[in-house]
Amino acid sequence: MANLKLSHIYKVYDNGHKAVNDFSIDIKDQEFIVFVGPSGCGKSTTLRMVAGLETITAGDLFIGDTLVNDMEPKDRDIAMVFQSYALYPHMTVYENMAFGLRNRKMPEEEIKERVMKAAKMLDIEEYLDRQPKAMSGGQRQRVALGRALVRNPKVFLLDEPLSNLDAKLRSQMRSEITQLHKSLKTTFIYVTHDQVEAMTMGTRIVVMKLGYVQQIDTPMNLYNKPYNVFVAGFIGSPQMNFFDVTLKREGDNVIVKFADGDEVLVPYENVCKIHEDYLNGDKQVIFGIRPEHLNLSKENVGLKVVVNNIERLGKETIIYGKLGEKAEEFTLKDEGKNIIIKIDEDDNLEVGDVIHVLPNCEKVHFFDHESEITLMNKIPTVNTLHGRAVGDKMEVLNTTVDLPKVFKDALGGKEEFEINVPPHAIKEGDCFKLKVAKLERVDDENLAYLVNGDTYLFAIVGDDVKEGDEYNFDIVNEKVDVYHDGELILERIPEEEALFGTFSKTEVKEKGERVLHFFYNFNGYKVEALPENGYKINSIDGDNCYKNTYKYMIHKDNIRLSDHGLKGEVIKLLDYGMIKFAKVKVNDDEILIKVDNDFNEKEVYLEFDGKDISVYSTRIDMKIC
Ligand code: ADP
């Protein structure tokens, strides 16, 4: 039994192909994790890195609390089952299952006990004397499972184990593997390109595309709250319908307007997480609706659809149609106008019929047209507030509060402005009295819907906050972006700062032994790296590492002012009232550091520790350590 942690894992193959990018997940003991995505997206590569069959280019892999990056596969206490079964053809089933244990010199008696137990679990006791060639695909896959089972591994890795089986057997084996997982109470990681397998087996699913993780979530969250168009289209069958639309808020409703002029109404309440910028009717967005969330409308209201094809599957009927006023004019193009509708059994429809459909307004999805990311994030990324500067004060949320000097400087005499406030930058405090209209548990956080006129403001709040009550909140000014007329005039203070530098080593004799010390170099200022990180950089880039430039990221809290260290020139002070930052020019880089309220230096020396530095490659976009 084990939990696993994959932290910023990358795989770059020798030919330079970046197969896996920044893969991170905490897998709890006894989870059934599925990696799913189209062929070539990096699922097997990731699984093989966990197994130890492929080296990890960068990142850390922990099984339990042990870092196993460099541990031999046989020492990792995992077992892997392959699509190809990988059975020895000349051995019997018993010998195949016993083979690994015999290699480990386990006493024959214990081997027998384990093989018989596994054979019983998998219902292959009667085939133990057969050779694999005399068995069916399903039976062979059971033997492959049995060979993994006898090792009592901490973690089971399964790479498309069912893809060689026919549909009926696949669905049977699916449920057998799920039951096996339940009874073994072990961690499973399962790779498949089949979304049905993923949805039916996984406790959590990792959806991948082109080497990047798209979303890690429970099956129901992937279905109900897909993060982007890719996940929305990949999960669910038949596929979600997508249309280009614009959105316009009118009172309590939002009008969804299709390219050819068709309109449907959605209550604002259902889409209140969408940022107001998208609700003016002037921005193209992608509307997503699953076939099962479209209903036939009896009153001829809603979207007009011409029926092209009907599939009657017994309990349900799938209608393939064309959308819009001109749908009758047949063209093979016009992809966006195709629509799929899934309804309960219906005997009356015929090809050529004109029907009207309405979306289930609780199941609508909207995505940004360019990034294809959802506009209804579980936690919205920003709230936009309108502000007005009056002397040294500002009016925000119908309240007058101090105008931070840095805002005033950025505004340069302008009065009106907007601030983009992330939900994490609204804290319980003193200034703004707001009512909590609704609370929603999102992952491990409480998302509060705070009433702000006829829209909501989203904030992350503590467990003691109650729905319906009023509370005082503050805005954390250094965590907001300030805009004037759509132009960014003041950017939020980042948590981390980037400095570029080189990497070096020295070799010293300590107690008669040669010991290597590694350093990050910032134009004369040298910081010793943690030895393990030094070795990591060296193992990834080889001897080139001593010629390369690296990006060093340091959390602001770990940069100290000192009387020696890295010299910098103060070029600007940013006064947020309660807190002050200095913009410092260091070599060719500019960074922001936290300073005391009475700080007024022109020149500073900065110090930081090697253990607080994260290292990024500048050759390929990759975190090394
Ligand atoms: P999946 O399991 O999702 O189908 P893989 O992990 O097998 O994908 O492969 C991910 C990508 O890495 C693919 O583009 C594949 O061509 C490439 N790849 C796999 N193995 C190697 C290798 N040994 N050398 C170079 N590229 C590889």
XYZ file of C-alpha atoms and ligand atoms in Angstrom:
652
model
C 0.000 0.000 0.000
C 1.389 3.384 -0.885
C 0.757 6.921 -1.826
C 2.671 8.425 -4.747
C 3.767 11.945 -5.479
C 4.786 13.119 -8.923
C 6.247 16.605 -8.666
C 6.961 18.661 -11.805
C 7.894 15.607 -13.853
C 9.254 16.140 -17.369
C 10.368 13.701 -20.025
C 12.502 14.859 -22.908
C 13.559 11.947 -25.143
C 17.086 11.785 -26.543
C 15.835 13.067 -29.899
C 14.687 16.260 -28.134
C 10.985 15.324 -28.138
C 9.252 16.700 -25.051
C 6.797 13.930 -24.245
C 5.697 14.966 -20.735
C 5.586 18.499 -19.342
C 5.335 19.544 -15.704
C 3.242 16.587 -14.572
C 2.299 16.877 -10.894
C -0.154 14.820 -8.874
C -0.513 13.539 -5.327
C -1.956 10.049 -5.444
C -3.440 8.831 -2.194
C -3.139 5.275 -0.991
C -5.763 2.987 -2.576
C -6.755 5.442 -5.289
C -7.543 4.188 -8.793
C -5.952 6.801 -11.037
C -6.522 6.700 -14.783
C -4.325 8.493 -17.317
C -6.431 9.101 -20.420
C -5.917 10.958 -23.678
C -5.396 10.380 -27.386
C -2.517 8.317 -28.676
C 0.868 10.008 -28.239
C -0.156 12.342 -25.404
C 2.434 10.940 -22.980
C 0.377 8.501 -20.882
C 2.641 5.484 -21.293
C 5.767 7.560 -20.923
C 4.503 8.810 -17.558
C 3.536 5.322 -16.432
C 6.890 3.940 -17.550
C 8.663 6.644 -15.545
C 6.697 5.558 -12.479
C 7.701 1.964 -13.195
C 11.339 2.933 -13.624
C 11.436 1.696 -17.231
C 12.118 5.205 -18.485
C 14.407 7.797 -16.910
C 12.870 10.964 -15.499
C 14.365 14.024 -17.199
C 13.385 16.427 -14.427
C 11.134 16.415 -11.400
C 10.734 14.181 -8.372
C 8.889 10.908 -8.008
C 8.078 9.654 -4.538
C 6.609 6.281 -3.669
C 5.559 6.555 -0.040
C 8.110 8.966 1.384
C 11.002 7.662 -0.692
C 12.421 9.539 -3.650
C 12.697 6.800 -6.270
C 13.948 8.668 -9.364
C 17.119 6.616 -9.462
C 15.789 3.413 -7.930
C 15.848 0.251 -10.034
C 12.408 -0.956 -11.180
C 12.745 -4.178 -9.198
C 13.246 -2.247 -5.974
C 10.201 -0.008 -6.383
C 7.660 -2.532 -5.123
C 5.362 -2.043 -8.070
C 3.971 -4.420 -10.672
C 3.111 -3.588 -14.239
C 0.613 -5.196 -16.595
C 1.030 -4.549 -20.305
C -1.356 -4.521 -23.241
C 0.705 -7.253 -24.911
C 0.450 -9.487 -21.786
C 4.231 -10.121 -22.130
C 3.856 -13.772 -21.113
C 6.582 -16.342 -21.792
C 5.072 -18.578 -24.508
C 7.006 -21.728 -23.610
C 6.073 -21.649 -19.928
C 2.846 -22.811 -18.366
C 0.525 -20.387 -16.653
C 1.840 -21.542 -13.284
C 5.453 -21.021 -14.390
C 4.660 -17.622 -15.831
C 3.130 -16.539 -12.549
C 5.926 -18.053 -10.468
C 8.753 -16.736 -12.643
C 9.314 -13.388 -10.920
C 9.125 -14.927 -7.467
C 11.593 -17.677 -8.372
C 13.972 -14.977 -9.611
C 13.769 -13.479 -6.183
C 14.645 -16.852 -4.687
C 11.403 -17.121 -2.788
C 10.866 -20.573 -1.204
C 8.892 -22.812 -3.566
C 6.229 -23.415 -0.937
C 5.439 -19.718 -0.562
C 5.443 -19.304 -4.342
C 2.841 -22.032 -4.629
C 0.707 -20.448 -1.974
C 0.779 -17.068 -3.694
C 0.170 -18.451 -7.204
C -2.790 -20.546 -6.035
C -4.295 -17.590 -4.177
C -3.976 -15.314 -7.221
C -5.280 -18.035 -9.574
C -8.316 -18.418 -7.357
C -8.998 -14.687 -7.292
C -8.756 -14.520 -11.064
C -10.628 -17.765 -11.689
C -7.827 -19.395 -13.703
C -7.069 -22.335 -11.389
C -8.009 -24.866 -14.041
C -5.584 -23.422 -16.607
C -2.425 -23.491 -14.501
C -0.869 -26.270 -16.586
C -1.675 -24.717 -19.945
C 0.634 -22.648 -22.080
C -0.543 -19.128 -22.977
C -0.993 -19.998 -26.650
C -3.787 -22.364 -25.706
C -5.732 -19.603 -24.005
C -8.060 -16.820 -25.100
C -7.096 -13.134 -24.929
C -9.132 -12.584 -21.805
C -7.566 -15.575 -20.071
C -4.086 -14.442 -21.037
C -4.743 -11.004 -19.613
C -5.859 -12.659 -16.379
C -2.565 -14.523 -16.245
C -0.732 -11.238 -16.771
C -2.744 -9.765 -13.905
C -1.968 -12.848 -11.823
C 1.735 -12.456 -12.431
C 1.480 -8.922 -11.043
C -0.758 -10.016 -8.181
C 1.587 -12.679 -6.750
C 4.162 -10.022 -6.002
C 1.892 -8.209 -3.529
C 3.080 -4.896 -4.903
C 2.433 -1.529 -3.279
C 1.314 -0.102 -6.607
C -0.250 -1.671 -9.712
C 0.512 -0.083 -13.060
C -1.651 -1.137 -16.000
C -0.906 0.022 -19.547
C -3.948 -0.379 -21.840
C -4.448 -3.938 -20.534
C -7.788 -4.429 -22.279
C -7.230 -2.974 -25.709
C -6.556 -6.353 -27.337
C -9.895 -7.733 -26.170
C -13.247 -7.569 -27.914
C -15.919 -5.172 -26.642
C -17.881 -7.695 -24.570
C -14.836 -9.123 -22.850
C -13.487 -5.644 -22.277
C -16.512 -4.587 -20.334
C -16.395 -7.786 -18.267
C -12.678 -7.374 -17.516
C -13.296 -3.712 -16.652
C -15.566 -4.689 -13.851
C -13.229 -7.509 -12.770
C -10.278 -5.123 -12.506
C -12.416 -2.664 -10.537
C -13.380 -5.437 -8.138
C -9.774 -6.553 -7.893
C -8.807 -3.020 -6.922
C -11.491 -2.978 -4.231
C -10.445 -6.269 -2.718
C -6.683 -5.672 -2.912
C -6.934 -2.189 -1.368
C -3.859 -1.105 -3.319
C -3.029 1.939 -5.415
C -3.747 1.449 -9.131
C -2.567 3.590 -12.032
C -4.238 2.662 -15.281
C -3.501 3.991 -18.766
C -6.125 4.023 -21.514
C -7.179 6.043 -24.550
C -10.782 4.979 -23.977
C -12.839 7.551 -22.092
C -15.473 4.975 -21.134
C -12.834 2.878 -19.368
C -11.522 6.005 -17.666
C -14.950 7.152 -16.513
C -16.079 3.770 -15.244
C -12.896 2.719 -13.463
C -11.093 5.772 -12.130
C -11.575 7.374 -8.738
C -9.711 10.260 -10.339
C -8.754 10.797 -13.945
C -5.827 12.665 -15.465
C -6.747 13.928 -18.945
C -3.670 14.549 -21.108
C -3.059 16.136 -24.498
C 0.254 16.547 -26.335
C 2.300 15.940 -23.198
C 0.358 18.360 -21.010
C -2.089 17.584 -18.221
C -5.439 19.192 -19.090
C -7.400 18.389 -15.947
C -7.142 16.078 -12.948
C -10.532 15.382 -11.440
C -13.194 12.896 -10.455
C -15.223 11.406 -13.327
C -18.294 13.472 -12.431
C -16.323 16.717 -12.228
C -14.772 16.044 -15.641
C -18.257 15.528 -17.032
C -19.935 18.445 -15.269
C -17.090 20.947 -14.993
C -14.653 20.405 -17.865
C -11.753 22.845 -17.711
C -11.458 23.370 -21.456
C -12.946 22.464 -24.837
C -10.593 19.499 -25.171
C -11.740 17.838 -21.934
C -15.364 18.736 -22.661
C -15.146 17.065 -26.072
C -13.108 14.074 -24.968
C -15.306 13.016 -22.066
C -18.859 11.962 -22.920
C -20.457 10.131 -25.803
C -21.841 11.257 -28.192
C -19.557 14.258 -27.992
C -20.574 17.639 -26.596
C -21.932 20.073 -29.223
C -19.971 23.305 -29.670
C -21.229 26.524 -31.262
C -19.858 30.026 -31.731
C -22.126 32.462 -29.909
C -22.154 35.830 -28.200
C -23.586 36.485 -24.748
C -25.514 39.510 -23.611
C -26.877 40.076 -20.154
C -30.338 41.556 -19.893
C -31.595 41.784 -16.329
C -31.964 38.323 -14.864
C -31.179 36.576 -18.161
C -28.301 36.111 -20.529
C -29.118 35.960 -24.239
C -27.097 33.329 -26.076
C -26.999 34.437 -29.700
C -25.938 32.002 -32.434
C -24.100 32.967 -35.621
C -27.255 32.852 -37.752
C -29.319 34.867 -35.315
C -31.032 32.108 -33.305
C -31.288 32.963 -29.615
C -31.866 31.141 -26.358
C -32.128 32.552 -22.854
C -30.184 31.295 -19.858
C -30.874 32.630 -16.339
C -27.951 34.816 -15.184
C -27.875 32.856 -11.924
C -26.691 29.759 -13.837
C -23.757 31.514 -15.476
C -22.877 34.145 -12.867
C -19.265 32.961 -12.742
C -18.719 34.294 -16.269
C -16.778 37.574 -16.171
C -18.837 40.643 -17.136
C -16.494 41.378 -20.085
C -18.051 38.409 -21.881
C -21.633 39.510 -21.306
C -21.803 42.613 -23.511
C -22.764 40.855 -26.728
C -19.525 41.812 -28.481
C -17.221 38.854 -27.789
C -17.275 35.492 -29.557
C -17.423 32.622 -27.089
C -17.810 28.878 -27.508
C -21.058 27.431 -26.220
C -20.949 23.752 -25.251
C -23.983 21.560 -24.618
C -24.059 17.788 -24.327
C -26.522 15.895 -26.565
C -28.320 14.584 -23.469
C -28.855 18.127 -22.206
C -30.909 19.267 -25.189
C -34.668 18.818 -24.961
C -37.283 18.854 -27.699
C -39.558 21.837 -27.299
C -43.214 21.257 -27.995
C -44.123 24.919 -28.526
C -41.763 25.459 -31.455
C -39.530 27.718 -29.420
C -35.787 27.409 -29.151
C -33.238 26.347 -31.738
C -34.586 25.226 -35.079
C -33.070 21.938 -36.211
C -33.555 19.920 -39.395
C -33.270 16.185 -38.721
C -30.633 14.493 -40.927
C -30.393 11.109 -39.328
C -31.965 9.168 -36.468
C -30.405 6.318 -34.483
C -32.911 4.422 -32.372
C -30.997 2.519 -29.695
C -34.007 1.177 -27.817
C -34.086 3.127 -24.614
C -32.774 6.263 -26.235
C -32.750 7.962 -29.605
C -29.905 9.960 -31.064
C -30.812 12.656 -33.540
C -28.238 14.111 -35.905
C -29.327 17.436 -37.301
C -28.434 20.776 -38.757
C -29.024 23.954 -36.877
C -30.404 27.256 -38.068
C -32.766 28.973 -40.426
C -30.965 27.847 -43.547
C -30.397 24.319 -42.329
C -32.473 22.851 -45.137
C -29.926 23.943 -47.731
C -27.687 20.906 -47.723
C -23.908 21.420 -47.558
C -21.240 19.025 -46.398
C -19.299 21.881 -44.788
C -20.668 24.116 -42.037
C -19.301 21.920 -39.271
C -20.460 24.329 -36.580
C -24.068 23.852 -37.587
C -24.158 20.124 -36.910
C -25.997 19.218 -33.760
C -26.493 15.943 -31.915
C -29.450 15.467 -29.601
C -30.021 12.501 -27.324
C -33.577 11.965 -26.188
C -35.640 9.175 -24.708
C -37.305 6.781 -27.099
C -39.341 8.553 -29.791
C -41.198 6.777 -32.582
C -42.637 9.768 -34.362
C -39.593 11.565 -35.707
C -38.539 11.226 -39.322
C -35.566 12.377 -41.337
C -36.345 15.792 -42.827
C -38.540 16.870 -39.912
C -37.994 20.328 -38.497
C -37.816 20.300 -34.709
C -37.055 22.839 -32.004
C -34.706 22.183 -29.122
C -33.870 23.982 -25.882
C -30.805 23.504 -23.709
C -31.085 22.443 -20.094
C -29.943 25.761 -18.626
C -28.277 24.115 -15.661
C -25.980 22.150 -17.936
C -24.595 24.804 -20.255
C -20.854 25.359 -20.786
C -19.060 28.404 -22.146
C -15.425 28.684 -23.190
C -13.121 31.514 -24.246
C -12.847 31.598 -28.038
C -9.034 31.824 -28.137
C -7.754 29.915 -25.109
C -10.700 27.461 -25.171
C -10.643 27.522 -21.349
C -13.939 27.504 -19.472
C -15.492 30.847 -18.570
C -17.134 29.168 -15.595
C -14.063 28.200 -13.607
C -14.748 26.386 -10.359
C -13.052 29.390 -8.754
C -13.320 32.439 -11.038
C -9.889 33.900 -11.778
C -10.724 37.573 -11.171
C -13.421 39.942 -9.986
C -13.452 43.311 -11.707
C -14.317 46.277 -9.487
C -14.840 49.831 -10.576
C -12.991 52.473 -8.594
C -12.796 56.260 -8.482
C -9.930 58.251 -7.050
C -10.845 61.327 -5.001
C -7.752 63.016 -3.565
C -6.060 60.516 -1.259
C -9.166 58.342 -1.102
C -10.847 55.935 -3.481
C -14.429 54.830 -3.847
C -14.772 51.107 -4.359
C -17.879 48.997 -3.662
C -19.776 52.119 -2.492
C -17.212 52.616 0.245
C -14.534 55.274 0.621
C -11.147 53.933 1.654
C -7.509 55.093 1.474
C -6.050 55.282 -2.028
C -2.676 53.506 -1.920
C 0.096 55.864 -3.049
C 1.173 53.379 -5.707
C -2.341 53.467 -7.246
C -2.261 57.278 -7.202
C 1.148 57.343 -8.914
C -0.003 54.866 -11.554
C -3.198 56.838 -12.218
C -1.256 60.099 -12.680
C -4.296 62.279 -12.100
C -6.883 60.025 -13.795
C -9.962 59.384 -11.680
C -11.713 56.302 -12.998
C -10.132 52.870 -12.899
C -10.854 49.153 -12.701
C -9.186 46.667 -10.425
C -8.966 42.967 -11.122
C -9.075 41.185 -7.804
C -8.474 37.428 -7.604
C -10.776 35.676 -5.094
C -7.760 34.931 -2.903
C -7.080 38.686 -2.604
C -10.368 39.351 -0.810
C -9.895 38.712 2.886
C -12.086 39.029 5.930
C -11.127 42.392 7.415
C -12.571 45.864 8.069
C -13.461 47.976 5.044
C -16.179 46.501 2.850
C -19.424 45.195 4.287
C -20.797 42.462 2.019
C -23.462 39.792 2.275
C -22.655 36.159 1.558
C -25.445 35.088 -0.810
C -24.144 31.580 -1.348
C -21.331 29.295 -0.261
C -19.876 26.559 -2.414
C -17.282 23.986 -1.431
C -14.707 23.863 -4.246
C -12.020 21.235 -3.805
C -10.740 22.063 -0.304
C -11.826 25.692 -0.217
C -14.985 27.675 0.540
C -16.030 29.918 -2.330
C -18.301 32.748 -1.177
C -20.653 34.589 -3.558
C -20.686 38.122 -2.132
C -23.533 40.368 -3.205
C -22.301 43.367 -5.175
C -25.270 45.185 -6.758
C -26.686 42.863 -9.406
C -23.513 40.778 -9.755
C -21.417 38.691 -7.433
C -17.961 39.074 -6.061
C -16.142 35.823 -5.403
C -13.939 35.326 -2.365
C -12.293 32.443 -0.560
C -13.456 32.394 3.043
C -12.895 30.448 6.233
C -15.054 27.638 7.616
C -16.841 29.932 10.099
C -18.529 32.051 7.391
C -22.282 31.398 7.018
C -24.635 31.802 4.075
C -26.948 34.819 4.399
C -24.758 36.717 6.889
C -22.912 39.993 6.323
C -19.176 40.301 6.920
C -16.467 42.917 6.567
C -13.833 42.291 3.924
C -10.585 43.903 2.792
C -8.899 43.891 -0.590
C -5.228 42.946 -0.562
C -4.037 45.831 -2.733
C -0.682 44.349 -3.722
C -2.453 41.329 -5.191
C -4.611 43.236 -7.703
C -4.094 44.557 -11.246
C -5.171 48.140 -11.931
C -6.546 49.167 -15.347
C -7.525 52.475 -16.874
C -9.641 52.326 -20.035
C -8.679 48.707 -20.578
C -4.948 49.413 -20.268
C -2.935 47.768 -17.487
C -1.343 50.563 -15.432
C -0.266 48.628 -12.344
C 0.488 44.927 -12.211
C 0.056 42.834 -9.072
C 3.184 41.990 -7.086
C 4.300 38.471 -7.987
C 5.066 35.998 -5.212
C 8.345 34.958 -6.783
C 11.131 36.827 -8.538
C 13.301 35.616 -11.412
C 17.038 36.140 -11.679
C 19.238 34.730 -14.408
C 22.657 33.301 -13.638
C 25.167 30.543 -14.245
C 26.036 27.342 -12.426
C 29.405 26.108 -11.205
C 31.114 23.518 -9.040
C 34.218 23.287 -6.927
C 35.906 20.168 -5.713
C 37.392 20.108 -2.231
C 39.007 17.476 -0.058
C 37.070 16.812 3.112
C 38.480 14.227 5.513
C 40.559 12.782 2.710
C 37.567 12.464 0.366
C 36.858 14.545 -2.701
C 33.565 16.367 -2.252
C 31.734 18.459 -4.857
C 30.078 21.762 -3.982
C 27.677 23.399 -6.454
C 26.869 27.094 -6.804
C 24.364 29.423 -8.417
C 26.218 32.486 -9.678
C 24.716 35.930 -9.987
C 27.478 37.977 -11.569
C 29.918 37.663 -8.684
C 27.461 36.702 -5.918
C 27.649 32.972 -5.292
C 25.039 30.918 -3.476
C 25.679 27.309 -2.610
C 23.105 24.911 -4.060
C 21.750 21.947 -2.152
C 24.006 19.055 -3.222
C 21.090 16.968 -4.503
C 19.969 19.847 -6.725
C 23.495 20.343 -7.985
C 23.655 16.691 -9.011
C 20.218 16.977 -10.622
C 21.253 19.910 -12.822
C 24.428 18.070 -13.709
C 22.617 14.864 -14.570
C 20.100 16.670 -16.796
C 22.433 18.932 -18.748
C 25.741 17.064 -18.403
C 28.868 19.184 -18.586
C 26.942 21.819 -20.561
C 25.468 22.885 -17.237
C 28.624 24.853 -16.465
C 28.153 26.888 -19.655
C 24.368 27.335 -19.514
C 22.348 30.219 -18.143
C 19.544 29.245 -15.740
C 16.471 31.010 -14.498
C 16.489 31.090 -10.712
C 13.129 31.701 -9.019
C 13.085 32.909 -5.424
C 10.046 33.541 -3.244
C 9.921 37.164 -2.127
C 9.833 36.174 1.531
C 13.245 34.547 1.126
C 15.071 37.594 -0.217
C 16.768 39.475 2.657
C 18.350 42.906 2.779
C 21.914 42.736 4.049
C 25.192 44.647 4.147
C 26.773 42.250 1.701
C 25.636 39.903 -1.057
C 24.141 40.751 -4.428
C 24.352 44.452 -5.163
C 21.312 46.213 -6.598
C 20.190 49.706 -7.463
C 16.792 50.872 -6.193
C 14.943 52.369 -9.124
C 11.456 52.801 -7.673
C 9.459 52.485 -4.460
C 5.959 51.051 -4.508
C 4.004 52.234 -1.487
C 0.861 50.175 -0.832
C 0.191 51.878 2.520
C 0.438 48.925 4.877
C 3.261 47.402 2.896
C 6.075 48.710 0.671
C 8.131 47.194 -2.150
C 11.313 48.381 -3.838
C 12.017 47.738 -7.502
C 15.673 46.824 -7.666
C 17.898 46.560 -10.732
C 20.262 43.636 -10.328
C 22.639 43.089 -13.228
C 20.229 42.976 -16.192
C 17.208 41.882 -14.157
C 14.631 43.881 -12.244
C 13.042 42.417 -9.156
C 10.632 43.565 -6.462
C 11.564 43.127 -2.827
C 9.635 43.740 0.374
C 10.981 46.650 2.431
C 10.169 48.399 5.730
C 7.917 51.436 5.753
C 10.801 53.843 6.476
C 13.068 52.362 3.774
C 14.731 55.000 1.609
C 18.025 53.535 0.268
C 19.377 53.991 -3.246
C 21.582 50.930 -3.154
C 20.976 47.575 -1.519
C 22.662 44.233 -0.971
C 20.458 41.170 -1.229
C 20.987 37.764 0.289
C 19.220 34.461 -0.206
C 19.834 30.785 0.418
C 20.392 28.093 -2.181
C 17.746 25.884 -0.583
C 15.084 28.512 -1.392
C 15.889 28.695 -5.094
C 13.980 26.829 -7.842
C 15.938 26.293 -11.025
C 14.461 26.454 -14.532
C 16.116 25.564 -17.800
C 16.324 28.403 -20.310
C 16.842 25.997 -23.231
C 13.527 24.174 -22.837
C 10.679 25.456 -20.715
C 11.247 23.142 -17.773
C 11.604 23.273 -14.012
C 14.699 21.322 -13.036
C 14.536 21.499 -9.255
P 0.698 7.541 -25.277
O 0.964 6.465 -24.286
O -0.148 8.611 -24.718
O 0.159 7.035 -26.573
P 3.562 7.850 -25.318
O 3.870 8.159 -23.902
O 3.822 6.463 -25.786
O 2.081 8.273 -25.633
O 4.379 8.856 -26.256
C 4.356 10.239 -26.070
C 5.168 10.903 -27.170
O 6.535 10.581 -27.035
C 4.764 10.474 -28.568
O 4.827 11.602 -29.405
C 5.811 9.463 -28.937
O 6.018 9.443 -30.321
C 7.035 9.979 -28.214
N 7.957 8.891 -27.828
C 7.645 7.763 -27.154
N 8.753 7.007 -26.942
C 9.777 7.679 -27.513
C 11.196 7.432 -27.651
N 11.759 6.330 -27.132
N 11.933 8.355 -28.311
C 11.361 9.463 -28.803
N 10.067 9.769 -28.706
C 9.262 8.892 -28.076
